[in-house]
Amino acid sequence: MNLIDGKLVASEIRKEIAEKIADAKTRYGKSFRLTVIIAGNDPASEIYVRNKAKACEEVGIESETVRLPKDVAQTEISRIIKEKVSDPRVDGILIQLPLPEHLDADKLLALIPAEKDVDGFSDGNVAKLTRGDSDALLSCTPHGIIKLLDYYGIPLAGKRAVVIGRSNIVGKPMAFLLLGRDCTVTICHSKTKDLKEITKTADVIVCAVGKKHILTADMVKDGAVVVDAGINRVDGKIYGDADFENVSKVASYITPVPGGVGPMTITMLLYNTYTAGIRKLKYE
Ligand code: NAP
């Protein structure tokens, strides 16, 4: 079994991004800015937002966090998003999800144009992803997974890939990215029958469910590659969706949790912010 070391790959990509940002600053006087909008004070969201700000600072991206009260009106948060959309200093905009229930997240996300949508959730970027358009800003977690597979030289063309989970932020974009790399892709979800029969056929399995140890060793073909996006906090400990201890005995490559997919997500956000900024510079 080979361990896919997300911390290592993430730190190498972050170093490259930092170098490119420093270069763009020297050559063109370009500064890069990410605006994060958060409503309410969900503790998990607070941690994510702090981690994003810290990661931005480390690579030289200016980050701005707009904190709004939990009961902010849809009209007010819309006004702020529109203001940031038209601010030429802002390269990327991210709305921290989940939002308080009274807000219509889809309507708010739709206000962010594809070129500033560094989360890759907008209709424009999703359409580009499904068409295989290379200038899409891609959803960060699945994009990070592709970077991991590429780093380790894992061949994808012609392979059978099974994605467990069909969310708009992980499962579906993951399936399209694997399809774009010429895999034959099956997407599984909570209504899938005989999950094991399907996963057993896979050369590559991506878990994006959010259930501790839903993928067990008997569900994995010898030599398959297992990528685990799951984050499950149980009794103060973090587990993945795969039963790492036993699945690692049959997999050829596997991501640990933590330290696998996790570090790649914010890294790809930095990558998208750099990409959005450098494109803006080219088209200005
Ligand atoms: P989600 O929106 O809750 O989606 C979970 C998916 O799993 C759904 O499509 C659901 O099917 C499917 N599912 C549930 N039970 C299942 C079962 N028994 N068999 C097969 N499929 C089942 O979650 P998400 O946002 O995609 O996140 C998935 C996991 O990845 C979570 O643990 C999350 O914390 C983690 N995550 C990690 C990162 C990272 O940076 N590492 C980023 C994002 C998410 P239905 O559609 O039928 O309900």
mmCIF file of C-alpha atoms and ligand atoms in Angstrom:
data_model
loop_
_atom_site.group_PDB
_atom_site.id
_atom_site.type_symbol
_atom_site.label_atom_id
_atom_site.label_comp_id
_atom_site.label_asym_id
_atom_site.label_seq_id
_atom_site.Cartn_x
_atom_site.Cartn_y
_atom_site.Cartn_z
ATOM 1 C CA MET A 1 0.000 0.000 0.000
ATOM 2 C CA ASN A 2 1.221 3.492 -0.831
ATOM 3 C CA LEU A 3 0.058 6.424 1.228
ATOM 4 C CA ILE A 4 -1.166 9.473 -0.672
ATOM 5 C CA ASP A 5 0.281 12.313 1.384
ATOM 6 C CA GLY A 6 -2.033 15.285 1.012
ATOM 7 C CA LYS A 7 0.005 17.453 3.374
ATOM 8 C CA LEU A 8 3.095 17.028 1.231
ATOM 9 C CA VAL A 9 1.330 17.679 -2.073
ATOM 10 C CA ALA A 10 -0.563 20.650 -0.630
ATOM 11 C CA SER A 11 2.607 22.242 0.708
ATOM 12 C CA GLU A 12 4.345 21.867 -2.666
ATOM 13 C CA ILE A 13 1.418 23.419 -4.552
ATOM 14 C CA ARG A 14 1.155 26.255 -1.995
ATOM 15 C CA LYS A 15 4.854 26.970 -2.463
ATOM 16 C CA GLU A 16 4.368 27.194 -6.239
ATOM 17 C CA ILE A 17 1.368 29.507 -5.785
ATOM 18 C CA ALA A 18 3.341 31.753 -3.406
ATOM 19 C CA GLU A 19 6.144 32.005 -5.979
ATOM 20 C CA LYS A 20 3.733 32.874 -8.792
ATOM 21 C CA ILE A 21 2.032 35.500 -6.638
ATOM 22 C CA ALA A 22 5.358 37.069 -5.690
ATOM 23 C CA ASP A 23 6.303 37.093 -9.368
ATOM 24 C CA ALA A 24 3.037 38.771 -10.441
ATOM 25 C CA LYS A 25 3.525 41.395 -7.715
ATOM 26 C CA THR A 26 7.043 42.182 -8.877
ATOM 27 C CA ARG A 27 6.284 42.169 -12.589
ATOM 28 C CA TYR A 28 2.874 43.801 -12.709
ATOM 29 C CA GLY A 29 2.325 45.247 -9.219
ATOM 30 C CA LYS A 30 -0.651 42.903 -9.006
ATOM 31 C CA SER A 31 -2.129 42.153 -5.586
ATOM 32 C CA PHE A 32 -4.540 39.238 -5.071
ATOM 33 C CA ARG A 33 -7.594 39.470 -2.877
ATOM 34 C CA LEU A 34 -10.150 36.955 -1.621
ATOM 35 C CA THR A 35 -13.373 38.102 0.037
ATOM 36 C CA VAL A 36 -15.089 35.609 2.348
ATOM 37 C CA ILE A 37 -18.661 36.322 3.419
ATOM 38 C CA ILE A 38 -19.931 34.646 6.555
ATOM 39 C CA ALA A 39 -23.323 35.030 8.226
ATOM 40 C CA GLY A 40 -23.872 33.905 11.810
ATOM 41 C CA ASN A 41 -21.318 32.226 14.051
ATOM 42 C CA ASP A 42 -21.420 28.515 13.309
ATOM 43 C CA PRO A 43 -18.285 27.211 15.127
ATOM 44 C CA ALA A 44 -17.179 24.894 12.288
ATOM 45 C CA SER A 45 -17.568 27.724 9.741
ATOM 46 C CA GLU A 46 -15.541 30.022 11.998
ATOM 47 C CA ILE A 47 -12.679 27.504 11.981
ATOM 48 C CA TYR A 48 -12.813 27.141 8.182
ATOM 49 C CA VAL A 49 -12.852 30.905 7.697
ATOM 50 C CA ARG A 50 -9.869 31.379 10.028
ATOM 51 C CA ASN A 51 -7.954 28.605 8.241
ATOM 52 C CA LYS A 52 -8.686 30.169 4.858
ATOM 53 C CA ALA A 53 -7.452 33.584 6.021
ATOM 54 C CA LYS A 54 -4.265 32.050 7.435
ATOM 55 C CA ALA A 55 -3.599 30.067 4.244
ATOM 56 C CA CYS A 56 -4.120 33.209 2.134
ATOM 57 C CA GLU A 57 -1.649 35.144 4.230
ATOM 58 C CA GLU A 58 0.957 32.394 3.872
ATOM 59 C CA VAL A 59 0.953 32.583 0.058
ATOM 60 C CA GLY A 60 0.594 36.373 -0.194
ATOM 61 C CA ILE A 61 -3.147 36.671 -0.932
ATOM 62 C CA GLU A 62 -4.929 39.490 0.901
ATOM 63 C CA SER A 63 -8.042 38.140 2.520
ATOM 64 C CA GLU A 64 -11.023 40.043 3.774
ATOM 65 C CA THR A 65 -13.745 38.453 5.894
ATOM 66 C CA VAL A 66 -17.141 40.141 5.859
ATOM 67 C CA ARG A 67 -18.954 39.053 9.023
ATOM 68 C CA LEU A 68 -22.705 39.437 9.037
ATOM 69 C CA PRO A 69 -25.184 38.789 11.839
ATOM 70 C CA LYS A 70 -27.152 35.525 11.861
ATOM 71 C CA ASP A 71 -30.381 37.400 11.083
ATOM 72 C CA VAL A 72 -28.987 39.396 8.157
ATOM 73 C CA ALA A 73 -31.658 40.065 5.536
ATOM 74 C CA GLN A 74 -31.413 38.496 2.071
ATOM 75 C CA THR A 75 -31.490 42.006 0.556
ATOM 76 C CA GLU A 76 -28.580 43.165 2.719
ATOM 77 C CA ILE A 77 -26.290 40.203 2.028
ATOM 78 C CA SER A 78 -27.215 40.461 -1.691
ATOM 79 C CA ARG A 79 -26.217 44.134 -1.662
ATOM 80 C CA ILE A 80 -22.839 43.292 -0.101
ATOM 81 C CA ILE A 81 -22.153 40.498 -2.607
ATOM 82 C CA LYS A 82 -22.988 42.806 -5.524
ATOM 83 C CA GLU A 83 -20.666 45.455 -4.082
ATOM 84 C CA LYS A 84 -17.813 42.921 -3.957
ATOM 85 C CA VAL A 85 -18.619 41.664 -7.462
ATOM 86 C CA SER A 86 -18.135 45.172 -8.844
ATOM 87 C CA ASP A 87 -15.050 45.937 -6.729
ATOM 88 C CA PRO A 88 -12.052 45.680 -9.096
ATOM 89 C CA ARG A 89 -9.688 44.907 -6.194
ATOM 90 C CA VAL A 90 -11.539 41.666 -5.404
ATOM 91 C CA ASP A 91 -10.366 38.615 -7.386
ATOM 92 C CA GLY A 92 -12.397 35.929 -5.668
ATOM 93 C CA ILE A 93 -15.590 35.804 -3.604
ATOM 94 C CA LEU A 94 -16.653 32.946 -1.390
ATOM 95 C CA ILE A 95 -19.829 32.580 0.630
ATOM 96 C CA GLN A 96 -19.192 30.351 3.635
ATOM 97 C CA LEU A 97 -21.805 27.586 3.698
ATOM 98 C CA PRO A 98 -24.049 26.607 5.332
ATOM 99 C CA LEU A 99 -25.902 29.909 5.597
ATOM 100 C CA PRO A 100 -28.649 30.548 8.169
ATOM 101 C CA GLU A 101 -31.858 28.851 7.012
ATOM 102 C CA HIS A 102 -33.842 31.995 6.178
ATOM 103 C CA LEU A 103 -31.349 32.868 3.427
ATOM 104 C CA ASP A 104 -31.677 31.505 -0.118
ATOM 105 C CA ALA A 105 -28.126 30.256 -0.712
ATOM 106 C CA ASP A 106 -28.710 29.384 -4.387
ATOM 107 C CA LYS A 107 -29.898 32.901 -5.179
ATOM 108 C CA LEU A 108 -26.897 34.400 -3.387
ATOM 109 C CA LEU A 109 -24.398 32.081 -5.100
ATOM 110 C CA ALA A 110 -25.955 33.017 -8.447
ATOM 111 C CA LEU A 111 -24.898 36.632 -7.867
ATOM 112 C CA ILE A 112 -21.223 35.681 -8.123
ATOM 113 C CA PRO A 113 -20.006 35.675 -11.730
ATOM 114 C CA ALA A 114 -18.001 32.639 -12.890
ATOM 115 C CA GLU A 115 -14.753 34.609 -13.057
ATOM 116 C CA LYS A 116 -14.882 35.502 -9.327
ATOM 117 C CA ASP A 117 -16.455 32.227 -8.176
ATOM 118 C CA VAL A 118 -13.404 30.642 -6.528
ATOM 119 C CA ASP A 119 -15.503 27.859 -4.966
ATOM 120 C CA GLY A 120 -16.547 26.681 -8.447
ATOM 121 C CA PHE A 121 -20.219 26.458 -7.415
ATOM 122 C CA SER A 122 -21.748 28.968 -9.836
ATOM 123 C CA ASP A 123 -23.928 27.900 -12.756
ATOM 124 C CA GLY A 124 -21.287 29.217 -15.142
ATOM 125 C CA ASN A 125 -18.459 27.147 -13.688
ATOM 126 C CA VAL A 126 -20.619 24.034 -13.321
ATOM 127 C CA ALA A 127 -21.644 24.318 -16.986
ATOM 128 C CA LYS A 128 -18.007 24.699 -18.014
ATOM 129 C CA LEU A 129 -17.059 21.665 -15.906
ATOM 130 C CA THR A 130 -19.687 19.474 -17.536
ATOM 131 C CA ARG A 131 -18.554 20.620 -20.996
ATOM 132 C CA GLY A 132 -14.928 19.922 -20.070
ATOM 133 C CA ASP A 133 -14.052 23.568 -20.647
ATOM 134 C CA SER A 134 -10.494 24.146 -19.429
ATOM 135 C CA ASP A 135 -11.129 27.651 -18.142
ATOM 136 C CA ALA A 136 -13.626 26.558 -15.452
ATOM 137 C CA LEU A 137 -12.764 27.432 -11.857
ATOM 138 C CA LEU A 138 -13.252 23.978 -10.369
ATOM 139 C CA SER A 139 -14.824 22.906 -7.111
ATOM 140 C CA CYS A 140 -11.880 22.750 -4.691
ATOM 141 C CA THR A 141 -12.155 19.305 -3.081
ATOM 142 C CA PRO A 142 -12.589 17.259 -6.304
ATOM 143 C CA HIS A 143 -9.966 19.364 -8.061
ATOM 144 C CA GLY A 144 -7.589 18.679 -5.166
ATOM 145 C CA ILE A 145 -8.271 14.952 -5.523
ATOM 146 C CA ILE A 146 -7.315 15.030 -9.213
ATOM 147 C CA LYS A 147 -4.097 16.865 -8.273
ATOM 148 C CA LEU A 148 -3.308 14.126 -5.731
ATOM 149 C CA LEU A 149 -3.872 11.346 -8.266
ATOM 150 C CA ASP A 150 -1.700 13.162 -10.814
ATOM 151 C CA TYR A 151 1.071 13.812 -8.313
ATOM 152 C CA TYR A 152 1.378 10.088 -7.672
ATOM 153 C CA GLY A 153 1.226 9.307 -11.399
ATOM 154 C CA ILE A 154 -1.915 7.200 -11.020
ATOM 155 C CA PRO A 155 -3.272 6.447 -14.488
ATOM 156 C CA LEU A 156 -6.946 7.275 -14.989
ATOM 157 C CA ALA A 157 -7.765 6.808 -18.677
ATOM 158 C CA GLY A 158 -9.887 3.723 -19.258
ATOM 159 C CA LYS A 159 -10.164 2.951 -15.527
ATOM 160 C CA ARG A 160 -13.422 2.156 -13.762
ATOM 161 C CA ALA A 161 -14.095 4.841 -11.173
ATOM 162 C CA VAL A 162 -16.799 4.691 -8.527
ATOM 163 C CA VAL A 163 -17.757 7.876 -6.691
ATOM 164 C CA ILE A 164 -19.793 7.325 -3.529
ATOM 165 C CA GLY A 165 -21.811 10.493 -2.859
ATOM 166 C CA ARG A 166 -23.544 12.843 -5.280
ATOM 167 C CA SER A 167 -23.409 16.236 -3.599
ATOM 168 C CA ASN A 168 -22.988 19.322 -5.745
ATOM 169 C CA ILE A 169 -19.745 20.228 -4.011
ATOM 170 C CA VAL A 170 -17.910 16.902 -4.011
ATOM 171 C CA GLY A 171 -19.553 13.846 -5.612
ATOM 172 C CA LYS A 172 -20.965 15.283 -8.850
ATOM 173 C CA PRO A 173 -18.016 17.503 -9.802
ATOM 174 C CA MET A 174 -15.698 14.603 -8.903
ATOM 175 C CA ALA A 175 -17.564 12.333 -11.311
ATOM 176 C CA PHE A 176 -17.314 14.903 -14.126
ATOM 177 C CA LEU A 177 -13.596 15.442 -13.527
ATOM 178 C CA LEU A 178 -12.956 11.685 -13.657
ATOM 179 C CA LEU A 179 -15.058 11.442 -16.807
ATOM 180 C CA GLY A 180 -12.988 14.269 -18.271
ATOM 181 C CA ARG A 181 -9.919 12.120 -17.583
ATOM 182 C CA ASP A 182 -11.471 9.239 -19.550
ATOM 183 C CA CYS A 183 -12.571 7.081 -16.626
ATOM 184 C CA THR A 184 -15.762 5.044 -16.869
ATOM 185 C CA VAL A 185 -17.654 6.523 -13.961
ATOM 186 C CA THR A 186 -20.420 5.210 -11.711
ATOM 187 C CA ILE A 187 -21.988 7.493 -9.104
ATOM 188 C CA CYS A 188 -23.491 5.869 -6.000
ATOM 189 C CA HIS A 189 -25.718 7.440 -3.357
ATOM 190 C CA SER A 190 -27.975 6.564 -0.444
ATOM 191 C CA LYS A 191 -30.513 4.772 -2.666
ATOM 192 C CA THR A 192 -27.909 2.673 -4.483
ATOM 193 C CA LYS A 193 -28.580 -1.039 -4.185
ATOM 194 C CA ASP A 194 -25.733 -3.522 -3.741
ATOM 195 C CA LEU A 195 -23.056 -0.876 -3.196
ATOM 196 C CA LYS A 196 -20.448 -3.556 -2.586
ATOM 197 C CA GLU A 197 -21.113 -5.213 -5.978
ATOM 198 C CA ILE A 198 -20.370 -1.869 -7.621
ATOM 199 C CA THR A 199 -17.334 -0.817 -5.561
ATOM 200 C CA LYS A 200 -15.783 -4.261 -6.088
ATOM 201 C CA THR A 201 -15.506 -3.495 -9.815
ATOM 202 C CA ALA A 202 -13.674 -0.199 -9.283
ATOM 203 C CA ASP A 203 -10.059 0.612 -10.060
ATOM 204 C CA VAL A 204 -10.528 3.965 -8.332
ATOM 205 C CA ILE A 205 -12.974 4.653 -5.488
ATOM 206 C CA VAL A 206 -13.730 8.135 -4.188
ATOM 207 C CA CYS A 207 -15.740 8.281 -0.953
ATOM 208 C CA ALA A 208 -17.649 11.496 -0.268
ATOM 209 C CA VAL A 209 -20.403 10.404 2.085
ATOM 210 C CA GLY A 210 -19.782 11.547 5.641
ATOM 211 C CA LYS A 211 -20.299 8.192 7.361
ATOM 212 C CA LYS A 212 -17.510 6.616 9.355
ATOM 213 C CA HIS A 213 -16.166 3.430 7.773
ATOM 214 C CA ILE A 214 -18.919 2.997 5.192
ATOM 215 C CA LEU A 215 -16.236 1.559 2.888
ATOM 216 C CA THR A 216 -14.858 -1.680 4.276
ATOM 217 C CA ALA A 217 -12.048 -3.901 2.972
ATOM 218 C CA ASP A 218 -14.419 -6.523 1.512
ATOM 219 C CA MET A 219 -15.867 -3.814 -0.788
ATOM 220 C CA VAL A 220 -12.516 -3.036 -2.396
ATOM 221 C CA LYS A 221 -10.805 -4.905 -5.236
ATOM 222 C CA ASP A 222 -7.162 -5.862 -4.669
ATOM 223 C CA GLY A 223 -4.927 -3.050 -5.882
ATOM 224 C CA ALA A 224 -7.672 -0.414 -6.188
ATOM 225 C CA VAL A 225 -6.929 3.240 -5.447
ATOM 226 C CA VAL A 226 -9.018 4.638 -2.585
ATOM 227 C CA VAL A 227 -9.522 8.361 -2.055
ATOM 228 C CA ASP A 228 -11.388 9.327 1.084
ATOM 229 C CA ALA A 229 -12.919 12.807 1.293
ATOM 230 C CA GLY A 230 -15.042 11.946 4.334
ATOM 231 C CA ILE A 231 -14.589 13.825 7.589
ATOM 232 C CA ASN A 232 -16.420 12.245 10.506
ATOM 233 C CA ARG A 233 -15.914 13.480 14.054
ATOM 234 C CA VAL A 234 -16.678 10.695 16.521
ATOM 235 C CA ASP A 235 -15.847 11.046 20.240
ATOM 236 C CA GLY A 236 -13.412 13.852 19.520
ATOM 237 C CA LYS A 237 -11.525 11.884 16.845
ATOM 238 C CA ILE A 238 -11.606 12.329 13.077
ATOM 239 C CA TYR A 239 -12.334 9.348 10.844
ATOM 240 C CA GLY A 240 -12.757 8.981 7.124
ATOM 241 C CA ASP A 241 -15.465 7.136 5.212
ATOM 242 C CA ALA A 242 -13.076 4.229 4.617
ATOM 243 C CA ASP A 243 -11.984 1.776 7.299
ATOM 244 C CA PHE A 244 -8.374 2.829 6.771
ATOM 245 C CA GLU A 245 -6.743 0.114 8.850
ATOM 246 C CA ASN A 246 -8.252 -2.719 6.808
ATOM 247 C CA VAL A 247 -8.839 -1.058 3.420
ATOM 248 C CA SER A 248 -5.152 -0.080 3.323
ATOM 249 C CA LYS A 249 -4.314 -3.804 3.290
ATOM 250 C CA VAL A 250 -6.004 -4.282 -0.106
ATOM 251 C CA ALA A 251 -5.625 -0.856 -1.760
ATOM 252 C CA SER A 252 -2.591 0.020 -3.873
ATOM 253 C CA TYR A 253 -2.891 3.693 -2.891
ATOM 254 C CA ILE A 254 -4.985 5.300 -0.181
ATOM 255 C CA THR A 255 -5.477 8.741 1.362
ATOM 256 C CA PRO A 256 -5.379 8.951 5.165
ATOM 257 C CA VAL A 257 -7.908 10.980 7.152
ATOM 258 C CA PRO A 258 -6.748 13.443 8.328
ATOM 259 C CA GLY A 259 -3.834 14.424 6.080
ATOM 260 C CA GLY A 260 -5.151 13.223 2.708
ATOM 261 C CA VAL A 261 -7.831 15.154 0.849
ATOM 262 C CA GLY A 262 -8.357 17.758 3.603
ATOM 263 C CA PRO A 263 -5.215 19.855 3.060
ATOM 264 C CA MET A 264 -5.934 19.985 -0.691
ATOM 265 C CA THR A 265 -9.269 21.804 -0.425
ATOM 266 C CA ILE A 266 -7.965 25.151 0.839
ATOM 267 C CA THR A 267 -4.930 24.745 -1.414
ATOM 268 C CA MET A 268 -7.189 24.643 -4.473
ATOM 269 C CA LEU A 269 -9.049 27.700 -3.180
ATOM 270 C CA LEU A 270 -5.716 29.540 -3.186
ATOM 271 C CA TYR A 271 -5.061 28.174 -6.674
ATOM 272 C CA ASN A 272 -8.460 29.394 -7.903
ATOM 273 C CA THR A 273 -7.925 32.843 -6.363
ATOM 274 C CA TYR A 274 -4.525 33.128 -8.032
ATOM 275 C CA THR A 275 -6.016 31.923 -11.341
ATOM 276 C CA ALA A 276 -8.952 34.357 -11.136
ATOM 277 C CA GLY A 277 -6.581 37.227 -10.357
ATOM 278 C CA ILE A 278 -4.073 36.488 -13.079
ATOM 279 C CA ARG A 279 -6.841 36.108 -15.676
ATOM 280 C CA LYS A 280 -8.310 39.450 -14.644
ATOM 281 C CA LEU A 281 -4.907 41.014 -15.158
ATOM 282 C CA LYS A 282 -4.684 39.527 -18.666
ATOM 283 C CA TYR A 283 -8.122 40.757 -19.709
ATOM 284 C CA GLU A 284 -7.919 44.213 -18.124
HETATM 285 P P1 NAP B 1 -23.461 15.514 1.567
HETATM 286 O O1 NAP B 1 -23.910 16.711 0.843
HETATM 287 O O2 NAP B 1 -24.094 15.151 2.871
HETATM 288 O O3 NAP B 1 -23.568 14.275 0.583
HETATM 289 C C1 NAP B 1 -23.361 12.977 1.036
HETATM 290 C C2 NAP B 1 -23.648 12.015 -0.080
HETATM 291 O O4 NAP B 1 -23.480 10.693 0.423
HETATM 292 C C3 NAP B 1 -25.085 12.109 -0.621
HETATM 293 O O5 NAP B 1 -25.053 12.108 -2.028
HETATM 294 C C4 NAP B 1 -25.751 10.850 -0.070
HETATM 295 O O6 NAP B 1 -26.727 10.304 -0.936
HETATM 296 C C5 NAP B 1 -24.578 9.892 0.000
HETATM 297 N N1 NAP B 1 -24.831 8.833 0.959
HETATM 298 C C6 NAP B 1 -25.357 8.925 2.199
HETATM 299 N N2 NAP B 1 -25.467 7.704 2.758
HETATM 300 C C7 NAP B 1 -25.029 6.828 1.847
HETATM 301 C C8 NAP B 1 -24.922 5.409 1.819
HETATM 302 N N3 NAP B 1 -25.287 4.667 2.877
HETATM 303 N N4 NAP B 1 -24.439 4.833 0.723
HETATM 304 C C9 NAP B 1 -24.052 5.564 -0.349
HETATM 305 N N5 NAP B 1 -24.134 6.919 -0.382
HETATM 306 C C10 NAP B 1 -24.618 7.529 0.704
HETATM 307 O O7 NAP B 1 -21.889 15.592 1.901
HETATM 308 P P2 NAP B 1 -20.693 16.311 1.108
HETATM 309 O O8 NAP B 1 -20.756 17.761 1.352
HETATM 310 O O9 NAP B 1 -20.582 15.784 -0.266
HETATM 311 O O10 NAP B 1 -19.473 15.758 1.957
HETATM 312 C C11 NAP B 1 -19.193 14.378 2.013
HETATM 313 C C12 NAP B 1 -18.088 14.152 3.033
HETATM 314 O O11 NAP B 1 -16.918 14.831 2.593
HETATM 315 C C13 NAP B 1 -18.394 14.712 4.421
HETATM 316 O O12 NAP B 1 -17.791 13.901 5.391
HETATM 317 C C14 NAP B 1 -17.720 16.068 4.407
HETATM 318 O O13 NAP B 1 -17.360 16.497 5.710
HETATM 319 C C15 NAP B 1 -16.502 15.755 3.583
HETATM 320 N N6 NAP B 1 -15.940 16.917 2.908
HETATM 321 C C16 NAP B 1 -14.610 17.068 3.034
HETATM 322 C C17 NAP B 1 -14.003 18.120 2.435
HETATM 323 C C18 NAP B 1 -12.530 18.250 2.595
HETATM 324 O O14 NAP B 1 -12.013 19.333 2.463
HETATM 325 N N7 NAP B 1 -11.827 17.159 2.870
HETATM 326 C C19 NAP B 1 -14.725 19.033 1.681
HETATM 327 C C20 NAP B 1 -16.080 18.836 1.524
HETATM 328 C C21 NAP B 1 -16.686 17.754 2.146
HETATM 329 P P3 NAP B 1 -28.119 11.062 -1.280
HETATM 330 O O15 NAP B 1 -27.758 12.085 -2.311
HETATM 331 O O16 NAP B 1 -28.980 9.983 -1.794
HETATM 332 O O17 NAP B 1 -28.599 11.674 0.004
#
